[in-house]
XYZ file of C-alpha atoms in Angstrom:
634
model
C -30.281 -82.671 108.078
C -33.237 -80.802 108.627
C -35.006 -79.136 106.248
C -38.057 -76.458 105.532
C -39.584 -75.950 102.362
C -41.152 -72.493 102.155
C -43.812 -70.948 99.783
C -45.255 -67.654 98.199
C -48.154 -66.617 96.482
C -47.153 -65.491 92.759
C -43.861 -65.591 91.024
C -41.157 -63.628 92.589
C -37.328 -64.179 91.965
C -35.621 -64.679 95.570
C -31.893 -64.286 95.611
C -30.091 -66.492 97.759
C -28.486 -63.264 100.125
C -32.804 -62.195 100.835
C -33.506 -65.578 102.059
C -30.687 -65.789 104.357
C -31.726 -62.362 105.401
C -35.164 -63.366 106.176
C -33.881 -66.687 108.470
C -31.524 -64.336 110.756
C -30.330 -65.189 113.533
C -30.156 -68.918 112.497
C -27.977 -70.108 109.669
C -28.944 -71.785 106.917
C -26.849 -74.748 105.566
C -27.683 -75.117 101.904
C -30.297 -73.358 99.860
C -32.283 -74.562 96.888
C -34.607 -72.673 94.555
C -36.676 -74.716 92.398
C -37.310 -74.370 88.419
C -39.999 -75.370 86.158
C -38.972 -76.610 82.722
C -38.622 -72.979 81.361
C -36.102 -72.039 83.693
C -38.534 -69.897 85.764
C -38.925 -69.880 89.269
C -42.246 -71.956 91.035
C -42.402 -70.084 93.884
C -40.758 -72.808 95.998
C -37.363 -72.848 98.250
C -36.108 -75.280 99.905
C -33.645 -74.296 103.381
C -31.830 -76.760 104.943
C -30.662 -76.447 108.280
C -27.818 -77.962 110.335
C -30.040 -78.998 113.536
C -33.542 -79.107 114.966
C -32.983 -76.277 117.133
C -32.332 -74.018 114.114
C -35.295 -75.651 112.060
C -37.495 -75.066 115.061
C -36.406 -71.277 115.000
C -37.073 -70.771 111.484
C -40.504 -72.289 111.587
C -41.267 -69.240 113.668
C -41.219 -66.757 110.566
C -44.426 -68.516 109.333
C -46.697 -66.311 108.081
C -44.472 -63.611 107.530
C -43.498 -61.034 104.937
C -40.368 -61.002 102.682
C -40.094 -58.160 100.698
C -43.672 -57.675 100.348
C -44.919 -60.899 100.002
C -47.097 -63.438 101.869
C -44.234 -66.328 103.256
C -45.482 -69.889 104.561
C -42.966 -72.414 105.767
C -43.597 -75.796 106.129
C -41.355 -78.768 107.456
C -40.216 -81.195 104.523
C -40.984 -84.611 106.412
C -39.343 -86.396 102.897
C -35.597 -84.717 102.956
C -32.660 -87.330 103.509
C -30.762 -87.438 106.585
C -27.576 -87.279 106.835
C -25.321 -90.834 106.880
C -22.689 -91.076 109.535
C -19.294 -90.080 109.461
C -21.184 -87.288 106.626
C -18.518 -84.182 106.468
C -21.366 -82.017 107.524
C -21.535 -84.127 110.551
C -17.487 -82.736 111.150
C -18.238 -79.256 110.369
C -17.732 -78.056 114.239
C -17.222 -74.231 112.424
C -20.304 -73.615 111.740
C -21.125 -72.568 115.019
C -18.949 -71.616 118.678
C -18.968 -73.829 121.084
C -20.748 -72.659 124.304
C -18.796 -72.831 127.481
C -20.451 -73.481 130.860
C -20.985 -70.249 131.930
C -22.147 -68.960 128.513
C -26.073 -68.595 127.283
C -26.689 -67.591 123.456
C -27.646 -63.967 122.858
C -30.301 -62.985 120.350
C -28.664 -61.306 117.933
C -31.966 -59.108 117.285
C -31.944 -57.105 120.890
C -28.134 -57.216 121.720
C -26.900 -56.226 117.953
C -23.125 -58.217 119.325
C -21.601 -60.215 116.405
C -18.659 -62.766 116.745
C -16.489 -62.375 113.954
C -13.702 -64.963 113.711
C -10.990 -66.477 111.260
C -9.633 -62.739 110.646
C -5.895 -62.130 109.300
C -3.120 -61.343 111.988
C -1.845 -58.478 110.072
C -5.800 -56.568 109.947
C -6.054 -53.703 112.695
C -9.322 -52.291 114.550
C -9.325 -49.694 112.598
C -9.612 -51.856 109.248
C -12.405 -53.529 111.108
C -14.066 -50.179 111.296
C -14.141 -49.357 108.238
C -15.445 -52.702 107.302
C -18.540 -52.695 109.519
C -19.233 -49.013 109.901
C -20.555 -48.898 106.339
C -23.750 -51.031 107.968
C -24.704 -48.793 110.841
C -23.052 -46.381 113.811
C -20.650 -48.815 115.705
C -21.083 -48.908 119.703
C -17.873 -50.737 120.050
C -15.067 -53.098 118.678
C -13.501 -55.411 120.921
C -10.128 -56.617 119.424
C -8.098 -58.987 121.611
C -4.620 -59.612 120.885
C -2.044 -61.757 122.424
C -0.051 -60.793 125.719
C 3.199 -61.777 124.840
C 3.495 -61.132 120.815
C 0.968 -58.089 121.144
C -0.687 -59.654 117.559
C -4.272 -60.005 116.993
C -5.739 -63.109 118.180
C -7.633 -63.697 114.755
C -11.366 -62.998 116.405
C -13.086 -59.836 117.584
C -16.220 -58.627 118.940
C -18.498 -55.704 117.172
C -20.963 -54.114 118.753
C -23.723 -51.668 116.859
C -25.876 -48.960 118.487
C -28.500 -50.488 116.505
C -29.442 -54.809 116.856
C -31.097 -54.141 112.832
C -27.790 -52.792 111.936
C -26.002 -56.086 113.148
C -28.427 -58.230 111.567
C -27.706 -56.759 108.066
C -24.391 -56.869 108.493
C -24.829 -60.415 109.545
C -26.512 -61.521 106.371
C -23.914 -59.742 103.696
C -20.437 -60.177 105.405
C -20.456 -63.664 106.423
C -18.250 -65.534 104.464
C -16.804 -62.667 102.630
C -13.042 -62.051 101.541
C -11.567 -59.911 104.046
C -7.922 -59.356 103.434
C -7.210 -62.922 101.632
C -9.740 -64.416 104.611
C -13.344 -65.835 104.518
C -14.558 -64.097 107.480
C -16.922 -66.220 109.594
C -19.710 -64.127 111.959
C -21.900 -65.864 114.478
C -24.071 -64.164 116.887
C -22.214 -63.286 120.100
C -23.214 -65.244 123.383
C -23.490 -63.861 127.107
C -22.149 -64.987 130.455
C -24.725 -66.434 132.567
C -25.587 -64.671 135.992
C -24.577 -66.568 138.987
C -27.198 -67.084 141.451
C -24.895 -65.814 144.316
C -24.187 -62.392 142.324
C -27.862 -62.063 142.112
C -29.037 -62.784 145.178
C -26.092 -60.699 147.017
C -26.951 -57.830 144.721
C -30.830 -57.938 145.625
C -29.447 -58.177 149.727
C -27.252 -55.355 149.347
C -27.153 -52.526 150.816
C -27.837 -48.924 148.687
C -24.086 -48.739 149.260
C -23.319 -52.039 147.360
C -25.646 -51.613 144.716
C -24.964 -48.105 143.733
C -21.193 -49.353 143.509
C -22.536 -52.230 141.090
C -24.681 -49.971 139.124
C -21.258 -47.394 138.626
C -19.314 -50.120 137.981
C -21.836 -51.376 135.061
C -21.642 -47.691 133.133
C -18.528 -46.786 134.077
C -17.854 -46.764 129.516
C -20.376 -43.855 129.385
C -19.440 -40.978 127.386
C -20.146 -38.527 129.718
C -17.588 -35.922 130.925
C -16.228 -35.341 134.509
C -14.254 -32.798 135.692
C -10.755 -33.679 134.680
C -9.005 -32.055 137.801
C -11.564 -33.511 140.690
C -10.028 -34.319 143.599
C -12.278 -35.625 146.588
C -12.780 -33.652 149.893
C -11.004 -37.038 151.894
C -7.961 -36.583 149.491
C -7.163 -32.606 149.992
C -7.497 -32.983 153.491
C -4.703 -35.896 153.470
C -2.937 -33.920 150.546
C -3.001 -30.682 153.256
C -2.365 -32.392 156.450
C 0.949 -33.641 154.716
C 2.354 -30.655 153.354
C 2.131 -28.823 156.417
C 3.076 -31.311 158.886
C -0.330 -31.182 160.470
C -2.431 -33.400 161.261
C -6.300 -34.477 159.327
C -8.499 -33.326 162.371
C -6.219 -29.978 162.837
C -7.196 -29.271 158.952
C -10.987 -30.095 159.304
C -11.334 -28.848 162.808
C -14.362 -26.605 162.730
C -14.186 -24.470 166.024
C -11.522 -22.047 164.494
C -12.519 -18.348 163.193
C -12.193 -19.783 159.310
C -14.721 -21.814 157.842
C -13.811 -25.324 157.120
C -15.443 -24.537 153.584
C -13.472 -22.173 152.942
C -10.080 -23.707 153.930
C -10.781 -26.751 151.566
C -11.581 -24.454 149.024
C -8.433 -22.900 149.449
C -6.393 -26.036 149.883
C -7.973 -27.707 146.874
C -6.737 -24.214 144.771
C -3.287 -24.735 145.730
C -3.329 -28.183 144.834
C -5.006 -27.636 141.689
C -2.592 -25.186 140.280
C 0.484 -27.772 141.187
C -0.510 -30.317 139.694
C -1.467 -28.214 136.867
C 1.990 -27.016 136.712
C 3.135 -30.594 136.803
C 1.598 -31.582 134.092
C 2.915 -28.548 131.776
C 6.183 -29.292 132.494
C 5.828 -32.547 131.450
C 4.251 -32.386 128.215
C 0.439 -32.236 128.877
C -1.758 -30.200 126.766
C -4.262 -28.488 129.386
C -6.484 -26.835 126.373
C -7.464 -30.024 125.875
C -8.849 -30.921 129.314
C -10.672 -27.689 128.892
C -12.696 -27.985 125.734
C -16.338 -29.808 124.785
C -16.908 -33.085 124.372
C -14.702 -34.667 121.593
C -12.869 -37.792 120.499
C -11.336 -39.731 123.208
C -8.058 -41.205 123.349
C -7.723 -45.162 123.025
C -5.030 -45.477 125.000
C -4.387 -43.148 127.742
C -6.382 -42.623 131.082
C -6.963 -40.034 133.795
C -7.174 -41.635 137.157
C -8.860 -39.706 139.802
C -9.679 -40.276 143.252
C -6.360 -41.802 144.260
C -5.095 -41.487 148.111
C -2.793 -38.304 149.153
C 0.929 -39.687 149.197
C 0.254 -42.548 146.694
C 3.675 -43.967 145.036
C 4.081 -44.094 141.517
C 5.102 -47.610 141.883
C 2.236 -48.268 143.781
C 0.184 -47.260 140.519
C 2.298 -48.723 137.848
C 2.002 -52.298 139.767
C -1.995 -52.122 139.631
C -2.247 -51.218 136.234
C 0.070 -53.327 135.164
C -1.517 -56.436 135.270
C -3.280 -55.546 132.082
C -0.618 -54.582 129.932
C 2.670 -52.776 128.866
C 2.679 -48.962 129.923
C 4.150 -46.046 128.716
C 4.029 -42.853 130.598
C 2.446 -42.889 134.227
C 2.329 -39.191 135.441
C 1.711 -39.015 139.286
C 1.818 -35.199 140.696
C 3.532 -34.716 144.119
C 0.201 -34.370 145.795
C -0.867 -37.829 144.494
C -4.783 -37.050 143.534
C -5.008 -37.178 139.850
C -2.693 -39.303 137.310
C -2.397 -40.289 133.889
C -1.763 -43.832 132.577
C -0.465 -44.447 128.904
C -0.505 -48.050 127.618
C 0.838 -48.761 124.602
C -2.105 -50.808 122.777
C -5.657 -50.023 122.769
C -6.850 -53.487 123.693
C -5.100 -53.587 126.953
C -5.782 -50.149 128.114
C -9.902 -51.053 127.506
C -9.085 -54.346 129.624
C -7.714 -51.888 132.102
C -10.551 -49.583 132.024
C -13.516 -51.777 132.383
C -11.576 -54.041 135.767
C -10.750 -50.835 137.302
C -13.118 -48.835 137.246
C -14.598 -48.110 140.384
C -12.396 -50.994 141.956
C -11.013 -50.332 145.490
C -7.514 -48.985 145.272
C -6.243 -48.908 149.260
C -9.440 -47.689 150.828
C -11.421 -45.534 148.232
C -12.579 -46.081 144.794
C -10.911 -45.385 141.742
C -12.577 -42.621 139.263
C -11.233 -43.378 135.346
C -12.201 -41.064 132.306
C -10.558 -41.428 128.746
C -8.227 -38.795 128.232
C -8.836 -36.089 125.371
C -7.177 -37.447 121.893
C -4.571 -34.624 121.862
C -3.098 -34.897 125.897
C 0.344 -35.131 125.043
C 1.829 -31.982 123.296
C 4.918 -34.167 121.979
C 5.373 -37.722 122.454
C 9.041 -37.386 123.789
C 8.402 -34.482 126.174
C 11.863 -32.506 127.086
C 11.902 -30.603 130.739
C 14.431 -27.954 130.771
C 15.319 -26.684 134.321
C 11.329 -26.066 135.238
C 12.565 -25.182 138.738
C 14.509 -22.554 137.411
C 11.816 -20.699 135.182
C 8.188 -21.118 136.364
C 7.730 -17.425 136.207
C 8.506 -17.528 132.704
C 6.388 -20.189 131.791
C 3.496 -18.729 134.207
C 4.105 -15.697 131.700
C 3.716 -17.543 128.382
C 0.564 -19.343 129.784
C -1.239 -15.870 130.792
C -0.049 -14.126 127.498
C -1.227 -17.115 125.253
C -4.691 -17.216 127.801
C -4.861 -12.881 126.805
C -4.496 -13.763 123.088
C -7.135 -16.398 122.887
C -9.352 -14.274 124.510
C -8.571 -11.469 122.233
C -9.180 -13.859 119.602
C -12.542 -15.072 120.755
C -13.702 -11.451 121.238
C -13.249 -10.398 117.613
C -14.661 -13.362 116.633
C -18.088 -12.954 118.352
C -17.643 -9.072 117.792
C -17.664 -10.036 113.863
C -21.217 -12.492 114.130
C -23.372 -9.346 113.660
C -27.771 -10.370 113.364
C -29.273 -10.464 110.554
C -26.483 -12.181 108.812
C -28.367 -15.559 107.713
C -30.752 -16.352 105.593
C -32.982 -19.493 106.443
C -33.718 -21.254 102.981
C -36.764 -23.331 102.515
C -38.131 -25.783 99.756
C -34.437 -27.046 99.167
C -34.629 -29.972 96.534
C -33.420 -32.951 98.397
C -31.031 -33.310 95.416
C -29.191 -30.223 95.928
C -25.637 -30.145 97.086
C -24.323 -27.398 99.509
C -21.909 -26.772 95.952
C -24.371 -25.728 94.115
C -26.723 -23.327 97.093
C -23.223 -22.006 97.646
C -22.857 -21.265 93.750
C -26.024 -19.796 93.887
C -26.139 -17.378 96.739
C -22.663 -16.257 95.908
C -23.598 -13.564 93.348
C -25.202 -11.172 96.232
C -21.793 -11.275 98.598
C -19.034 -12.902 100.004
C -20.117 -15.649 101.919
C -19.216 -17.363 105.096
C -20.722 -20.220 105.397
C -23.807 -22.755 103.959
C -25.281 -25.727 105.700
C -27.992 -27.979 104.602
C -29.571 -29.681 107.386
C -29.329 -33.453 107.183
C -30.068 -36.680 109.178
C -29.106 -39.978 109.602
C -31.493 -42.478 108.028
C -31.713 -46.129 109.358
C -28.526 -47.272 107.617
C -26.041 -44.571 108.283
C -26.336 -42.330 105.102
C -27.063 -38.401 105.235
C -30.419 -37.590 104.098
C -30.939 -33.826 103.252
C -34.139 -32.506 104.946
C -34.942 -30.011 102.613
C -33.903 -26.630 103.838
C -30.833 -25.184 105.121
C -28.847 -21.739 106.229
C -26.825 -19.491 104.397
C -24.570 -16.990 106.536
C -23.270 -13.606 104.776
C -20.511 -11.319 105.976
C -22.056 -8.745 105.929
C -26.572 -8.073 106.653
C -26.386 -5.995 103.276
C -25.349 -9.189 101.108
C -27.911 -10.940 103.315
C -30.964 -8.187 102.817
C -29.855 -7.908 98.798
C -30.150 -11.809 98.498
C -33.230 -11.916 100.163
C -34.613 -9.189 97.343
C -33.203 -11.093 94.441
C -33.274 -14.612 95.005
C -36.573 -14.835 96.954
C -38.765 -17.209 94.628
C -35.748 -18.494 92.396
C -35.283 -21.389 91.261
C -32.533 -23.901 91.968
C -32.782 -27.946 90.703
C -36.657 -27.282 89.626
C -37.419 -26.262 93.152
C -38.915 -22.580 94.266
C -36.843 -21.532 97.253
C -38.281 -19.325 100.382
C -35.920 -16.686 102.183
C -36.520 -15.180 105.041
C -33.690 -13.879 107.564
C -32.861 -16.238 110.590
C -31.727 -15.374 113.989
C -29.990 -18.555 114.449
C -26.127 -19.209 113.698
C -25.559 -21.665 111.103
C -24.930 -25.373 112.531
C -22.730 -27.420 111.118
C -23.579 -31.504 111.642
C -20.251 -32.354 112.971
C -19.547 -29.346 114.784
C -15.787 -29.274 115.559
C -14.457 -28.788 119.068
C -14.813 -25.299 120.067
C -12.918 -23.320 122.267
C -14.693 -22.577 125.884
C -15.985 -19.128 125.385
C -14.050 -16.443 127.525
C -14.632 -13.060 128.254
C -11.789 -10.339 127.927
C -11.366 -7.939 131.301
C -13.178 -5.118 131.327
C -13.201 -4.142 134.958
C -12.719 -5.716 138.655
C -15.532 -7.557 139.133
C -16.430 -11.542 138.686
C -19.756 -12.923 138.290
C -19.854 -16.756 140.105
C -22.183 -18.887 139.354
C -23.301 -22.182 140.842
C -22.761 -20.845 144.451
C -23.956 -23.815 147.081
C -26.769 -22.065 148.989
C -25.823 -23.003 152.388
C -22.915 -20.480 151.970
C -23.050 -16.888 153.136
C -21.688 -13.636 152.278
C -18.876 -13.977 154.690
C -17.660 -17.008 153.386
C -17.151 -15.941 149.540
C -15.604 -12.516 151.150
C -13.004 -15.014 153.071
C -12.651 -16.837 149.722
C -12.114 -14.317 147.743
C -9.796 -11.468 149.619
C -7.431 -13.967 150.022
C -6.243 -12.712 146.716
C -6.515 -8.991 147.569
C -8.344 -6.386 148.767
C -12.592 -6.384 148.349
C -14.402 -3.729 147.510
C -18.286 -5.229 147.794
C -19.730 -9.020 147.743
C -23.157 -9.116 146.552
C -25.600 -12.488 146.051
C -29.285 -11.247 145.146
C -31.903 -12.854 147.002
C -35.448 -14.364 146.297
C -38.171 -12.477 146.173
C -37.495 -8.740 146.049
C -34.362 -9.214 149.138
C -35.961 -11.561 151.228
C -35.245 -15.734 152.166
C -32.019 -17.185 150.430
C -29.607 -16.153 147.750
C -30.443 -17.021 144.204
C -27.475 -18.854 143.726
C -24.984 -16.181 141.721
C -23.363 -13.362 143.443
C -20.988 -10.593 142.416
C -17.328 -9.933 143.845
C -15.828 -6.425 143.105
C -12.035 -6.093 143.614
C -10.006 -2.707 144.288
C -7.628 -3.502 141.445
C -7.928 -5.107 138.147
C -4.598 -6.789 139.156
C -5.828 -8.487 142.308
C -9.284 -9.636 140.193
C -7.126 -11.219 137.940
C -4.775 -13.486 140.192
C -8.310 -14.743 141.498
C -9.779 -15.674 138.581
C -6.886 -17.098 137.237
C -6.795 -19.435 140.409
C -10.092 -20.025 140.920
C -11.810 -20.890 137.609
C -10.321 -24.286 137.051
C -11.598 -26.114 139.737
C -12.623 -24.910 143.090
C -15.255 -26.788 144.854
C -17.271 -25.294 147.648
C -19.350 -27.273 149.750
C -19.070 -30.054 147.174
C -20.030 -27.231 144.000
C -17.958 -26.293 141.631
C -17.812 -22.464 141.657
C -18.110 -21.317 137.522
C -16.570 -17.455 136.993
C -17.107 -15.210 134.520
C -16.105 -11.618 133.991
C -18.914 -9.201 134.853
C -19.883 -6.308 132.914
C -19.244 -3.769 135.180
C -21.690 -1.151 133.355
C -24.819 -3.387 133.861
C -26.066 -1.400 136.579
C -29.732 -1.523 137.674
C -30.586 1.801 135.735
C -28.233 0.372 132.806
C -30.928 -2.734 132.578
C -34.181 -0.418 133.233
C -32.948 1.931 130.311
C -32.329 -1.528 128.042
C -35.776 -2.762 128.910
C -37.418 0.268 128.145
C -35.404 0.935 124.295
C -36.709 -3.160 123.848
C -40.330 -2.368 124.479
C -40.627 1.338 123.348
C -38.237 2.579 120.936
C -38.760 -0.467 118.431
C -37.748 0.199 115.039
C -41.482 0.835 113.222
C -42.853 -1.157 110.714
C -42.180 -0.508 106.942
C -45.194 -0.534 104.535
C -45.156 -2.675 101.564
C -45.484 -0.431 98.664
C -42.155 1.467 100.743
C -40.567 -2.070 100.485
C -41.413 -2.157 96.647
C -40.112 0.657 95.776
C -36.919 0.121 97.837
C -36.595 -2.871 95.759
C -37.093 -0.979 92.674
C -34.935 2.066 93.195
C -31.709 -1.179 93.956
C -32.634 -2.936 90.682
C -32.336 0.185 88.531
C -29.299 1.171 90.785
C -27.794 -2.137 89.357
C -28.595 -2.139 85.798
């Protein structure tokens, strides 16, 4: 056994759990701290090691710093080795075995950890709790058995941060985790075959782009649950009408091909849309920010016109058991349930942006809260879908009733910004104080994440009033108080309060107030007479409008106005064209338009901004404001 004897300038008591902090990633074997007479430490450890590759490793801290101090390490050229057939010679658990195709992984830069001998009966989520106390977790990979669907008794944890992993490295190994010693090792990585490198260096920009898709297809960003490619409508179309693909994309008819996949892409939207009602999907969800994913269930996108439901189950069923596998009848979008989280993340990462028939498939994690009711019950939808068409634009009215009021209440000059916040001092106790002047609504102090995970307060926060008067009073009194021995600063904020884990909002959405529809993100190859075509498909048109650059002259800006007759016919296209209408490969965004911001209605604005500002109030007017409230109140 090999072993390095290490030493420090002064006296310093080393624990045991430092020094195998210090030696991370390698192992140490058996520690030894040695004692003069007195019982007080020399200054001198001795680390034994279970091979020469590990002693080699830790000879490369030399001249380093443990907790402050000046380390220098030293190999012992006297320790004993050990004698054959020696138990330590046996102890194979102490590390993993490498297979062929495997190359160790410094557990420093990939922040991966093996952890092994784990109880059956433990769950990923018990694993999270476990490890998250350490550092934000990037992932947890937790295999279980195909046939028993039990944990295999090993997983895989992944941290955002590599220092993260090596703490929890150093104080979790070997501890009690639900009756069992849990053993970590660093996590090793599959070695790169020469052919996959070379072919992807030789490939084409086709081939690589595929491979580099393929390699962050897990990213957390957010498509557009409803695409549908361009090649799939026009198969999707060609069907339903008995027509053929170059009849729906010829080009030398009066309509613009544009337009007509626009329109055909509609249609199929608001099916499959309808499908999905009827069979239990939540659509609000789909609709909303970025938020928690589900584990288990998948939207797959991208998938042929006239694809089988069969035909899906038996591809993505390979990886696992499946529960629900909704297929529309125009076969572009689906979603796949599996029944355990492992599985369906085994599905994910093989099929993502794998060839399915001729095109690639598109996967996204569905929101957490798809399903409106596990067991969903249709009831005749054939026989109501006017009905249910009803509910939906009543319950669309009402939330946007809802959000009005709600934005009509946040009136300026609301919230105080509050400065030279002890660190110390709970959002209980600013809440406790500011609640004398008015009822509040809410109070925030700002906080960050230190290294480790904890909330740090940063020392000044937001308090929001209902009304500006409880804000303006507060700012008289309590400017200059004092709250946990600090002197707090007021001063009114224009900013809304923000919370640190904002919940998932509702998209903001205007209520009517007139006929016409602002669009945004208009492609700026297309012309005037292709959003008219769009657009009076729904009814009748009273003017299209897309400003130009530079005072009416070159091309549009990329925004233009539509103005219906009726506020009926305005409706029925915004209603069917806000969810996902793609026009020459951009998705068209809609908003209601205030129909009262005419030119003259801006010029007048501008003018009131610049000229008609509220003047300035003296101070000694202030002070005796201030005055003439505090007599008021006594």
């Amino acid at each position: 056994m090999d072993r390095v004897c290490r030493h420090s300038y002064g006296v310093l008591i080393f624990f045991q759990k430092q020094v195998r902090e210090f030696f991370v990633p390698t192992k140490p074997v058996a520690i030894r701290i040695i004692r003069n007479a007195n019982g007080n430490t020399t200054g001198y450890v001795f680390v034994d090691f279970q091979s020469e590759e590990d002693l080699v490793k830790a000879l490369k801290r030399n001249n380093d710093y443990m907790g402050g101090r000046y380390i220098e390490l030293f190999r012992e050229n006297n320790a004993q080795t050990n004698k054959p057939g020696r138990k330590g010679d046996e102890q194979k658990w102490l590390k993993r075995e490498k297979k062929a195709d495997e190359d160790e992984e410094d557990l420093s830069d990939s922040g991966r950890l093996f952890v092994r001998n784990l109880p059956y009966t433990c769950t990923e989520e018990d694993l999270d709790k476990v490890f998250s106390k350490y550092g934000l977790l990037s992932e947890i990979h937790f295999p279980i058995d195909s046939l028993t669907k039990k944990p295999k008794g090993f997983a895989f944890v992944t941290y955002m941060m590599p220092e993260h992993a090596v703490k929890a490295f150093a104080e979790l190994d070997g501890e009690v985790f639900q009756g069992r010693m849990m053993h970590i090792l660093p996590s090793t990585i599959k070695k790169e075959k020469d052919e996959d490198v070379d072919a992807l260096g030789s490939s084409t920009y086709k081939k690589s782009k595929a491979a580099k898709d393929k390699a962050s297809s897990n990213s957390s960003h957010n498509w557009n649950s409803l695409f549908m490619g361009t090649n799939a409508v026009a198969e999707a179309i060609a069907a339903k009408y008995n027509a053929t693909k170059s009849q729906v994309l010829n080009h030398e008819g009066q309509s613009s091909v544009a337009v007509r996949m626009a329109l055909g892409e509609t249609q199929i939207v608001q099916e499959t849309r309808q499908f999905l009602m009827d069979n239990g999907v939540s659509l609000d969800s789909f609709s909303q920010g970025s938020g928690k994913r589900s584990k288990t269930v998948i939207l797959v996108k991208n998938i042929p016109a006239g694809t089988q439901v069969d035909e899906l189950e038996k591809v993505f069923k390979k990886y696992g058991d499946l529960g629900r596998v909704l297929l529309p009848s125009a076969g572009v979008t689906a979603i796949v349930e599996f029944l355990e989280p492992t599985e369906a993340k085994q599905a994910f990462t093989k099929l993502a942006y794998s060839k399915f028939q001729h095109v690639p498939l598109y996967l996204e994690w569905a929101p957490m809260d798809v399903f409106c009711s596990s067991n969903p019950e249709m009831k005749n939808p054939e026989k109501k879908p006017n009905n249910t068409a009803q509910d939906s634009e009543v319950k669309d009215e009402n939330e946007a009733d809802d959000l009005s009021e709600d934005e009509e209440e946040r009136i300026p000059g609301c919230t105080l910004f509050v400065k030279n916040v002890n660190f110390l001092t709970t959002e209980e106790t600013l809440m406790k104080a500011f609640g004398k002047c008015g009822s509040l609504k809410s109070c925030c102090i700002s906080k960050k994440r230190d290294k480790t995970g904890s909330l740090l307060s940063m020392g000044y926060g937001f308090v929001e009033y209902a009304k500006p008067e409880y804000a303006n009073k507060a700012l008289k009194l309590l400017q200059h108080c004092m709250v946990d021995d600090h002197q707090l600063e007021l001063k009114i904020s224009d900013r809304a309060t923000i919370s640190l884990n904002p919940a998932r909002k509702l998209q903001k959405v205007k209520k009517q107030k007139g006929s016409k529809i602002l669009i945004r993100n208009i492609p700026f190859q297309a012309k005037v007479k292709e959003i008219r075509e769009l657009f009076s498909t729904f009814g009748e048109i009273k003017t299209v409008r897309l400003p130009k650059k530079m005072a009416g002259t070159g091309a549009h800006r990329g925004f233009g106005f539509v103005d219906f007759l009726t506020k009926q016919d305005a409706k029925k296209a915004f209603n069917a064209l806000c969810h996902s209408t793609h026009l020459y490969g951009r998705r068209l965004v809609l908003e209601w338009a205030d129909s009262e911001d005419t030119v003259e209605m801006l010029r007048r604005k501008t003018a009131e901004h610049y000229y008609d500002s509220p003047k300035k109030k003296k101070r000694s007017e202030i002070l005796d404001e201030i005055m003439d409230d505090m007599e008021k109140e006594d």
